[in-house]
Amino acid sequence: MCGIAGTYRWPDGKAVTDRLTDILAHRGPDGAGRYSHPAGDGEVHLGHRRLAIIDLSGTGAQPMVSGGLALTYNGELYNAPELRAELAAAGVRFRGTSDTEVLLEAWRRWGTDCLPRLRGMFAFAVFDERTGDLVLARDQLGIKPLFLLRRGAGLVFASELKALAAVSGGSLQVDHGALVASLLYYWVPDSRCAFREAEKLPPGSWLKCRADGRVERGRFWNLKDVAAEARERAQSGEQPDVAAVVEESTRRHMLSDVPVAAFLSGGLDSSYLTALAARHQPGISAYTIGFRAEDARFEAMPDDLRYARQVAGRFGVDLHEIEIAPNVLDLLPRMTYHLDEPIGDPAAINTFLICSAAREAGVKVMLSGMGADELFAGYRKHLANLLALRYQRVPRPLRRGLSAAVDRLPVATARRGYRSVRFAKRFLSFADLPEETAFRRSYTMYDQDELLALVDPDLAGTVDDVLTEHADVYQDNDLDDFVNRMCLGDARMFLPGLNLAYTDRSSMAASTEVRVPYVDVEVVRAAFAVPGDRKIVGRQGKAVLKEAAASVLPREIVYRPKGLFSAPLRAWMSRDLAPLVREVVHDGVLVRSGFLRRDALARMVAEDAAGQRDFSKHLWHVLTLEYWYRDATSGSGQSTRLTA
């Protein structure tokens, strides 16, 4: 796991690449490398920061140059042993044991045809000295990031957006369309980028820059097609063995020359992975989080620590517990910097603190249960949208009466919050809506009118564009299964846009690699071969995964209420963060620039303080957006004029 950067036919490319690489030092503290070569009428420069995981010797150093090819690569290939054997049988002689060398030789033999054969997480750039071509590629599911910026025939790329922003001399303009999208979702979709000009290479795709100035793009893996093919196999009678697929993926994700540890929240996903990993690495370390008792009580949070301790004791896991208290909110500016784009999920802080503690203990690699909820329908929104179909059959007068009664209920008093009321209000906000709109409202922050009231009136067209984009992505499939349509929407938007993004940035900020065994091409194929009525059974989400886990874990863990990898936001907002919220609402840069409207923010604060509505998540995201916007527009001479 590493940081990669480079330039292609870019002015002052060597100095730019050096600076890009230095900015990414936290991603790879174990080594640094540079490579330069003529390319057409210019030069190519590749940079690399190394976090040594496999082949710790110098033969794994990068950029790796061999036989006219140069590679800078970020990731891990979990099928590297099989690819190595196949290439060796064809006569390839390897100098070391790194998967980097396997990737380079696979590229030499198969070119872009090697890409669908790769099983792992990756983003890389490979340069061919003979043709002068540079190719960028990103893994199938968007686990690893790759940002790029093109100007004329030139290109600059890096693992993190902050690096591109730093070398642009303040010339990158904020894309207010991306910020509108971030308000809706509390993250920036993978299809958008917070700065104009810059872009993210899409998952499962490649981009080739030719020496003559031409640029080609290609796609080697499409999640929509994979889901459709899996569904067809299932309809023909093929049924995946989910337990076998998950165990095999977990075993592959243990491939490492350094110790591997695990996240252990006490929930199903992390507990299952930790139990499977303990089979292959007895005594494996695991890390979990807890909160101040008063915060957990106010938030009515489940006691996840109890379950984490139970799993650890049963499987001989060395458990490390970390308490998150409000003083960690000093991390907010630092986390905003590392997250690259405005991401309003406090789970990013949890990830950073866990990875920091693991790193201090000498751990470089962590396993995460990320992805199981998206692929196997484990979120409350999945069940809620199914229940909404039944709710719509209730006579309309009864629905109106119920909605009016729930609307009058408080979500909190001065001493505690009421989660059941929050859930009820959330459910009724979308239960009467059509499928795509209901699904969007079940997990986004605002409806259309609320979003229009919050942002500058000149951005009304941008709001329409953002909502249309969600509809286009959600409806772009031929699946006849409502549950799997939701899972596909999550796997294409929610997973790469939020969960994988904050996991990568937060873990790499602590120089730690996080692996996600559920976010694996074979697990994905198996997941979409499972019909929706086996994913949600009665009121049980992830039913098929629970069946698989029940052969390993105690039923108390498998069928416990869903845990939360989050933070007690209502407690923090009503106490520790209240002064900061007031400052941002009344005199923040977002308000002064005109992007956000002070009156709408003030109403949110008043309703939240009165306990009538729960806007804690919304206001937390406004804080993250404020900090990001300050950094993006300060000291660069950049105009804050609204442009979408």
XYZ file of C-alpha atoms in Angstrom:
644
model
C 0.000 0.000 0.000
C 1.517 3.236 -1.091
C 1.183 6.692 -2.559
C 1.725 7.223 -6.272
C 2.126 10.391 -8.300
C 3.486 11.581 -11.609
C 3.422 13.932 -14.551
C 3.302 13.382 -18.294
C 4.443 16.135 -20.669
C 3.801 18.647 -17.891
C 5.704 21.933 -17.440
C 8.479 21.597 -14.857
C 7.367 17.976 -14.429
C 10.286 16.792 -12.307
C 9.840 19.461 -9.627
C 6.057 18.976 -9.677
C 6.414 15.202 -9.275
C 8.884 15.646 -6.435
C 6.428 17.870 -4.583
C 3.480 15.556 -5.261
C 5.448 12.621 -3.900
C 6.549 14.510 -0.798
C 2.945 15.500 0.011
C 2.049 11.786 -0.038
C 4.769 10.834 2.457
C 2.216 9.691 5.077
C 0.993 7.015 2.656
C 4.420 5.430 2.477
C 6.973 6.203 5.202
C 9.140 3.162 4.371
C 10.720 4.489 1.196
C 10.580 6.923 -1.720
C 11.491 6.652 -5.390
C 11.544 8.694 -8.596
C 11.759 7.845 -12.304
C 12.188 10.090 -15.363
C 12.253 9.440 -19.123
C 11.619 11.309 -22.380
C 8.021 11.061 -23.643
C 7.195 12.511 -27.051
C 8.228 16.155 -27.033
C 8.297 16.175 -23.229
C 9.066 13.929 -20.282
C 7.366 11.503 -17.937
C 8.126 11.554 -14.218
C 6.846 8.927 -11.787
C 6.966 9.161 -8.008
C 6.332 6.628 -5.275
C 6.040 6.478 -1.480
C 6.301 2.950 -0.100
C 4.506 1.226 2.746
C 6.319 -2.110 2.687
C 3.893 -5.027 3.140
C 5.036 -7.774 0.750
C 8.724 -8.348 -0.109
C 10.250 -5.921 2.367
C 13.590 -5.986 0.541
C 14.875 -3.614 -2.098
C 13.517 -5.829 -4.889
C 10.049 -4.510 -4.022
C 11.044 -0.835 -4.306
C 9.277 1.479 -6.744
C 8.986 2.899 -9.299
C 9.919 -0.526 -10.654
C 11.746 -0.445 -13.973
C 12.398 -3.537 -16.078
C 12.760 -4.268 -19.783
C 11.472 -0.926 -20.992
C 8.526 -0.693 -18.588
C 8.253 1.553 -15.508
C 5.542 1.039 -12.887
C 4.356 3.027 -9.872
C 1.655 1.082 -8.061
C -0.569 1.412 -5.002
C -2.390 -1.686 -3.805
C -2.304 -5.411 -3.174
C -2.995 -8.317 -5.534
C -4.474 -11.224 -3.625
C -4.145 -13.602 -6.575
C -0.484 -12.694 -7.151
C 0.716 -16.247 -6.297
C -1.412 -17.768 -9.080
C -0.439 -15.093 -11.603
C 3.230 -15.531 -10.664
C 3.001 -19.298 -11.256
C 1.320 -18.806 -14.636
C 3.908 -16.256 -15.756
C 6.803 -18.379 -14.478
C 5.455 -21.352 -16.439
C 5.558 -19.121 -19.528
C 9.249 -18.394 -18.937
C 9.225 -15.208 -16.846
C 12.078 -15.032 -14.336
C 11.334 -13.014 -11.194
C 13.953 -11.131 -9.196
C 11.936 -10.817 -5.964
C 8.674 -11.851 -4.307
C 6.606 -8.645 -4.575
C 3.206 -8.419 -6.213
C 4.531 -5.252 -7.896
C 6.800 -7.366 -10.072
C 3.908 -9.737 -10.820
C 1.813 -6.788 -11.990
C 4.619 -5.416 -14.153
C 5.183 -8.784 -15.875
C 1.440 -9.357 -16.278
C 1.238 -5.985 -18.019
C 4.180 -6.862 -20.257
C 2.518 -10.130 -21.321
C -1.147 -9.111 -21.568
C -1.363 -5.286 -21.533
C -4.836 -4.013 -20.632
C -6.130 -7.601 -20.947
C -4.428 -8.319 -17.612
C -6.738 -5.916 -15.776
C -9.864 -8.112 -15.430
C -7.575 -10.917 -14.227
C -6.374 -8.900 -11.222
C -8.027 -9.677 -7.883
C -7.292 -7.056 -5.308
C -7.198 -3.316 -4.813
C -5.036 -1.157 -7.028
C -4.310 2.121 -8.720
C -1.206 2.340 -10.876
C 0.604 4.069 -13.723
C 2.754 2.165 -16.193
C 5.007 3.808 -18.792
C 6.312 2.099 -21.929
C 9.701 3.525 -22.906
C 9.417 2.119 -26.448
C 6.087 3.708 -27.373
C 6.106 6.687 -25.014
C 2.623 5.736 -23.767
C 1.481 6.186 -20.153
C -1.483 4.173 -18.849
C -3.380 4.774 -15.591
C -5.696 2.093 -14.146
C -7.956 1.700 -11.116
C -9.409 -1.412 -9.496
C -12.833 -2.841 -10.282
C -14.703 -1.534 -7.239
C -12.932 1.760 -6.540
C -11.125 0.682 -3.376
C -7.996 2.653 -4.208
C -8.184 6.276 -5.385
C -6.571 7.934 -8.374
C -6.999 11.654 -9.092
C -5.845 13.313 -12.300
C -5.705 16.672 -13.998
C -5.319 17.198 -17.765
C -4.242 20.360 -19.530
C -3.609 20.151 -23.273
C -1.397 17.137 -23.926
C -0.155 17.192 -20.322
C -1.340 15.181 -17.346
C -0.621 15.113 -13.629
C -1.916 12.393 -11.278
C -1.743 11.431 -7.605
C -3.306 9.186 -4.973
C -4.785 12.212 -3.213
C -6.541 15.340 -4.421
C -4.705 17.570 -1.947
C -1.469 16.857 -3.812
C -2.916 18.079 -7.124
C -4.351 21.160 -5.417
C -0.966 21.954 -3.843
C 0.958 21.879 -7.139
C -1.657 23.820 -9.119
C -0.570 27.153 -7.695
C -4.068 27.955 -6.488
C -5.511 27.697 -9.999
C -8.048 24.975 -9.198
C -11.550 26.366 -8.744
C -13.986 24.830 -6.283
C -16.727 22.935 -8.098
C -19.869 24.096 -6.346
C -21.844 21.358 -8.071
C -19.748 18.827 -6.158
C -20.382 20.758 -2.940
C -24.144 20.696 -3.571
C -23.832 16.942 -4.055
C -21.884 16.690 -0.797
C -24.686 18.507 1.041
C -27.190 16.013 -0.311
C -25.155 12.895 0.442
C -22.649 14.203 3.067
C -19.932 12.991 0.665
C -18.897 13.714 -2.920
C -19.966 11.019 -5.417
C -17.143 9.232 -7.185
C -18.387 10.699 -10.481
C -17.660 14.234 -9.260
C -14.636 16.029 -7.866
C -14.491 18.930 -5.415
C -12.242 20.932 -7.762
C -13.074 21.807 -11.352
C -10.614 20.360 -13.903
C -9.591 17.552 -11.557
C -11.286 14.163 -11.884
C -11.283 10.682 -10.396
C -10.426 7.806 -12.672
C -13.631 5.686 -12.576
C -13.488 2.223 -10.976
C -12.785 -0.607 -13.396
C -11.294 1.680 -16.041
C -8.025 2.785 -17.636
C -6.743 5.904 -19.389
C -3.905 5.974 -21.922
C -1.885 9.068 -22.865
C -0.057 8.630 -26.163
C 3.132 10.388 -27.154
C 1.317 12.013 -30.115
C -1.118 13.714 -27.739
C -4.073 11.376 -28.170
C -5.914 10.135 -25.090
C -7.828 6.859 -24.976
C -10.133 5.509 -22.281
C -11.412 2.013 -21.672
C -13.488 0.033 -19.195
C -12.466 -3.487 -18.194
C -15.115 -4.202 -15.522
C -18.669 -2.930 -15.127
C -20.557 -3.604 -11.916
C -23.926 -3.347 -13.655
C -22.977 -6.131 -16.093
C -21.485 -8.300 -13.345
C -24.689 -8.007 -11.292
C -26.820 -8.928 -14.318
C -24.640 -11.942 -15.159
C -24.738 -13.144 -11.553
C -28.525 -12.851 -11.503
C -28.791 -14.881 -14.724
C -26.660 -17.659 -13.247
C -28.821 -17.706 -10.152
C -31.988 -17.944 -12.251
C -30.481 -20.922 -14.088
C -30.119 -22.726 -10.771
C -26.589 -21.814 -9.633
C -26.502 -20.898 -5.939
C -23.306 -19.486 -4.450
C -21.807 -20.877 -1.263
C -21.524 -17.532 0.523
C -19.659 -18.993 3.499
C -17.003 -20.569 1.264
C -16.578 -17.423 -0.848
C -16.200 -15.124 2.181
C -13.768 -17.486 3.909
C -11.662 -17.798 0.755
C -11.593 -14.027 0.308
C -10.592 -13.520 3.953
C -7.782 -16.053 3.612
C -6.459 -14.282 0.514
C -6.619 -10.921 2.256
C -4.259 -12.273 4.937
C -1.422 -12.404 2.356
C 1.341 -10.327 3.960
C 4.950 -10.334 5.106
C 3.992 -8.227 8.161
C 1.389 -8.874 10.897
C -2.287 -8.325 10.062
C -4.835 -7.037 12.619
C -8.580 -6.397 12.432
C -11.292 -3.877 13.188
C -13.694 -5.480 15.676
C -16.827 -3.475 16.437
C -18.729 -6.441 17.852
C -21.147 -6.349 14.925
C -21.718 -9.233 12.518
C -19.410 -8.169 9.674
C -16.241 -7.462 11.630
C -16.857 -10.343 14.053
C -17.216 -12.836 11.197
C -14.029 -11.628 9.493
C -12.088 -11.589 12.758
C -13.169 -15.144 13.579
C -12.155 -16.346 10.096
C -8.851 -14.462 10.256
C -8.065 -15.980 13.666
C -8.089 -19.408 12.020
C -5.192 -18.367 9.802
C -3.371 -16.154 12.318
C -3.994 -17.393 15.894
C -3.797 -14.630 18.486
C -4.524 -11.941 15.908
C -4.844 -8.421 17.324
C -8.100 -6.493 16.962
C -9.074 -2.906 17.706
C -12.413 -1.522 18.855
C -13.833 1.822 19.984
C -15.991 3.016 22.851
C -17.495 6.338 23.896
C -17.899 8.262 27.135
C -20.707 6.689 29.145
C -22.772 9.899 29.231
C -22.520 10.309 25.445
C -23.527 6.712 24.789
C -26.519 7.062 27.144
C -27.678 10.318 25.527
C -27.428 8.755 22.076
C -29.047 5.473 23.254
C -26.156 3.646 21.589
C -25.910 -0.167 21.843
C -23.127 -1.595 24.005
C -20.908 -2.784 21.165
C -17.890 -3.246 23.454
C -19.579 -6.119 25.262
C -19.972 -8.047 22.026
C -16.437 -7.251 20.835
C -15.053 -8.618 24.108
C -17.168 -11.753 23.722
C -15.832 -12.424 20.214
C -12.264 -11.722 21.288
C -12.500 -14.119 24.221
C -14.050 -16.901 22.159
C -11.470 -16.803 19.354
C -8.320 -15.921 21.291
C -8.092 -12.417 19.854
C -5.849 -9.787 21.476
C -8.358 -6.933 21.829
C -7.348 -3.266 22.143
C -10.026 -0.767 23.239
C -9.920 2.940 22.344
C -12.237 5.533 23.902
C -13.386 8.431 21.770
C -14.057 11.565 23.814
C -14.845 15.122 22.684
C -11.220 16.217 22.892
C -10.682 14.284 19.660
C -12.769 16.949 17.955
C -9.534 18.895 17.841
C -8.884 16.466 15.000
C -11.589 18.051 12.834
C -9.291 20.388 10.856
C -6.693 17.643 10.474
C -9.279 15.100 9.303
C -10.728 17.610 6.840
C -7.260 17.989 5.330
C -6.671 14.268 5.046
C -10.107 13.418 3.656
C -9.398 15.524 0.523
C -13.065 16.334 -0.057
C -15.905 17.339 2.298
C -16.980 14.061 3.931
C -19.397 14.401 6.848
C -19.180 10.921 8.327
C -17.608 10.950 11.819
C -16.647 7.305 11.285
C -13.582 8.743 9.547
C -12.311 9.873 12.970
C -12.929 6.395 14.384
C -10.940 4.824 11.552
C -8.054 7.249 11.955
C -7.808 6.704 15.721
C -7.984 2.917 15.422
C -5.342 2.878 12.691
C -3.136 5.284 14.651
C -3.286 3.023 17.705
C -2.530 -0.023 15.588
C 0.371 1.722 13.905
C 1.850 2.729 17.267
C 1.748 -0.972 18.172
C 3.676 -1.817 14.997
C 0.690 -2.952 12.894
C 0.631 -1.930 9.224
C -2.313 -3.975 7.900
C -5.930 -4.033 9.136
C -8.972 -6.022 8.000
C -12.317 -4.201 7.819
C -15.891 -5.461 7.450
C -16.654 -2.630 5.031
C -18.960 -3.547 2.150
C -21.088 -6.323 3.639
C -24.034 -4.000 4.319
C -24.030 -2.641 0.770
C -23.768 -6.035 -0.933
C -25.998 -8.114 1.352
C -28.670 -5.495 2.257
C -27.667 -4.875 5.849
C -28.588 -1.213 6.307
C -31.814 -0.128 7.949
C -32.701 1.768 4.777
C -32.953 -1.502 2.836
C -35.541 -2.967 5.191
C -37.260 0.414 5.549
C -37.768 0.716 1.800
C -39.290 -2.756 1.708
C -41.579 -1.853 4.598
C -42.563 1.331 2.754
C -44.144 -0.790 0.017
C -46.464 -2.298 2.636
C -47.051 1.062 4.289
C -48.287 2.476 0.991
C -51.179 -0.021 1.143
C -52.454 1.576 4.381
C -55.447 3.902 3.689
C -54.274 7.453 3.028
C -56.270 9.098 5.888
C -54.603 6.785 8.413
C -51.171 7.577 6.979
C -51.818 11.307 7.217
C -52.928 10.981 10.838
C -49.912 8.880 11.801
C -47.536 11.289 10.100
C -49.045 14.278 11.916
C -48.813 12.507 15.278
C -45.175 11.473 14.814
C -44.245 14.939 13.576
C -45.277 16.402 16.959
C -43.037 14.031 18.940
C -39.628 15.313 20.149
C -36.439 13.528 19.039
C -34.641 14.521 22.258
C -34.967 16.181 25.623
C -32.206 17.923 27.542
C -31.056 14.611 29.017
C -31.474 12.006 26.291
C -32.269 11.357 22.655
C -35.058 9.127 21.339
C -33.737 6.926 18.548
C -37.107 5.293 17.834
C -38.688 8.699 17.198
C -35.807 9.696 14.927
C -36.232 6.487 12.945
C -40.007 6.977 12.698
C -39.647 10.530 11.421
C -37.015 9.410 8.937
C -39.213 6.573 7.679
C -42.271 8.767 7.201
C -40.203 11.304 5.243
C -39.896 8.859 2.326
C -42.436 6.055 2.836
C -45.006 7.529 0.399
C -42.527 8.256 -2.413
C -41.760 6.359 -5.668
C -38.955 3.775 -5.540
C -35.886 5.754 -6.650
C -36.911 8.932 -4.825
C -37.719 6.975 -1.666
C -34.391 5.160 -1.761
C -32.523 8.445 -2.191
C -34.432 10.111 0.638
C -33.865 7.129 2.931
C -30.148 7.857 3.165
C -29.515 11.405 1.966
C -29.697 14.573 4.040
C -32.388 16.734 2.430
C -35.362 16.562 0.115
C -35.341 18.801 -2.942
C -37.152 21.739 -1.331
C -34.909 21.660 1.761
C -31.781 21.627 -0.386
C -33.043 24.492 -2.552
C -33.784 26.515 0.588
C -30.299 25.897 1.952
C -28.110 26.920 -1.008
C -27.775 30.042 -3.122
C -30.807 30.430 -5.446
C -28.461 30.579 -8.452
C -27.621 26.914 -7.799
C -31.185 25.660 -8.358
C -30.193 24.121 -11.698
C -27.271 22.381 -10.039
C -29.604 20.841 -7.471
C -31.690 19.432 -10.330
C -28.550 18.024 -11.969
C -27.436 16.281 -8.765
C -30.856 14.692 -8.196
C -31.067 13.609 -11.845
C -27.646 12.003 -11.601
C -28.800 9.854 -8.695
C -31.878 8.766 -10.640
C -29.791 7.940 -13.714
C -27.346 5.775 -11.764
C -30.029 4.017 -9.720
C -32.194 3.212 -12.755
C -29.305 2.110 -14.984
C -29.883 -1.653 -14.651
C -32.152 -4.470 -15.788
C -32.517 -6.193 -12.419
C -36.022 -7.366 -11.540
C -35.239 -7.565 -7.823
C -35.909 -4.487 -5.648
C -33.431 -5.455 -2.928
C -30.627 -6.079 -5.423
C -31.419 -2.818 -7.211
C -30.788 -1.049 -3.892
C -27.592 -3.064 -3.342
C -26.365 -2.201 -6.832
C -27.063 1.493 -6.252
C -25.082 1.349 -3.013
C -22.183 -0.546 -4.577
C -21.938 2.016 -7.388
C -22.391 5.194 -5.326
C -22.389 4.844 -1.528
C -19.500 2.370 -1.298
C -16.856 4.131 -3.456
C -18.131 7.657 -2.763
C -18.195 7.428 1.032
C -17.078 4.274 2.786
C -14.095 3.284 0.681
C -13.047 6.930 0.307
C -12.923 7.782 4.014
C -11.409 4.386 4.836
C -8.528 4.941 2.428
C -7.813 8.542 3.477
C -8.197 7.972 7.229
C -6.097 4.813 7.331
C -3.352 6.154 5.084
C -3.176 9.323 7.179
C -1.970 6.930 9.893
C 0.355 5.088 7.437
C -1.802 1.977 7.706
C -3.283 -0.268 5.033
C -6.920 -1.341 5.396
C -8.105 -4.384 3.458
C -11.781 -5.058 2.762
C -12.446 -8.791 2.134
C -16.154 -8.258 1.422
C -15.288 -5.766 -1.337
C -13.836 -8.487 -3.525
C -14.781 -9.363 -7.096
C -15.721 -12.947 -6.210
C -17.735 -11.907 -3.154
C -19.543 -9.348 -5.344
C -20.410 -12.012 -7.913
C -21.742 -14.256 -5.161
C -23.702 -11.433 -3.523
C -25.614 -10.512 -6.686
C -26.384 -14.163 -7.359
C -28.362 -14.183 -4.095
C -32.002 -13.101 -4.606
C -33.329 -10.274 -2.483
C -35.720 -12.512 -0.574
C -32.701 -14.390 0.806
C -30.949 -11.158 1.801
C -33.901 -9.743 3.735
C -36.036 -12.376 5.431
C -38.838 -11.051 7.595
C -37.148 -8.136 9.351
C -33.654 -9.635 9.196
C -31.225 -7.918 6.835
C -28.117 -9.742 5.590
C -29.973 -13.009 6.219
C -27.814 -15.081 3.876
C -24.620 -13.732 5.428
C -25.982 -14.443 8.895
C -26.677 -18.032 7.853
C -23.054 -18.353 6.756
C -21.694 -16.734 9.920
C -23.867 -18.848 12.230
C -21.581 -21.843 11.658
C -18.691 -19.846 13.154
C -20.129 -17.240 15.546
C -22.488 -17.509 18.524
C -26.109 -16.737 17.619
C -26.053 -13.866 20.128
C -23.496 -12.106 17.898
C -25.048 -13.084 14.566
C -28.579 -11.984 15.424
C -27.869 -9.038 17.735
C -29.291 -5.588 16.862
C -27.223 -3.784 14.267
C -24.295 -1.852 15.733
C -23.123 1.617 14.704
C -19.625 2.476 13.505
C -20.310 6.136 14.126
C -20.177 8.698 16.922
C -22.593 10.271 19.449
C -23.225 13.328 17.311
C -26.312 14.607 19.138
C -24.381 14.648 22.410
C -21.430 16.433 20.816
C -23.593 18.962 18.965
C -25.649 19.879 22.024
C -22.588 20.300 24.233
C -19.015 20.421 22.953
C -19.621 21.721 19.445
C -22.453 24.165 20.084
C -20.226 27.317 20.077
C -18.514 26.274 16.854
C -21.868 25.626 15.164
C -23.080 29.112 16.139
C -19.912 30.671 14.740
C -20.218 28.863 11.404
C -23.916 29.680 11.054
C -23.548 33.394 11.782
C -20.149 34.223 10.346
C -18.810 31.227 8.431
C -17.096 31.467 5.052
C -19.868 29.428 3.429
C -22.489 31.905 4.639
C -20.439 34.994 3.803
C -19.680 33.687 0.304
C -23.395 33.174 -0.318
C -23.115 29.432 -0.901
C -25.212 28.622 2.193
C -28.124 30.710 3.425
C -27.891 31.914 7.016
C -31.644 31.843 7.662
C -31.975 28.184 6.637
C -29.004 27.159 8.799
C -30.345 29.123 11.753
C -33.706 27.327 11.475
C -31.946 23.970 11.504
C -29.984 24.906 14.627
C -33.129 26.163 16.407
C -35.193 23.059 15.563
C -32.341 20.772 16.590
C -31.830 22.618 19.879
C -35.563 22.413 20.623
C -35.438 18.648 20.162
C -38.105 18.693 17.438
C -35.867 17.576 14.561
C -32.548 15.770 14.537
C -30.136 17.844 12.457
C -26.959 16.695 14.233
C -25.635 14.858 11.182
C -26.499 17.782 8.895
C -24.724 20.273 11.140
C -21.672 18.050 11.544
C -21.365 17.971 7.765
C -21.742 21.744 7.584
C -18.749 21.974 9.954
C -16.652 19.641 7.797
C -17.691 21.534 4.674
C -16.816 24.858 6.312
C -13.327 23.672 7.258
C -12.742 22.196 3.808
C -13.956 25.354 2.055
C -11.734 27.568 4.188
C -8.691 25.518 3.223
C -9.706 25.370 -0.432
C -10.182 29.116 -0.807
C -7.622 30.595 1.565
C -4.216 31.889 0.613
C -4.548 30.906 -3.027
C -6.086 34.037 -4.446
C -8.977 31.861 -5.520
C -12.315 33.549 -6.041
C -15.243 32.310 -3.977
C -17.669 33.364 -6.706
C -20.307 30.666 -7.092
C -19.800 28.626 -10.246
C -21.353 25.280 -11.007
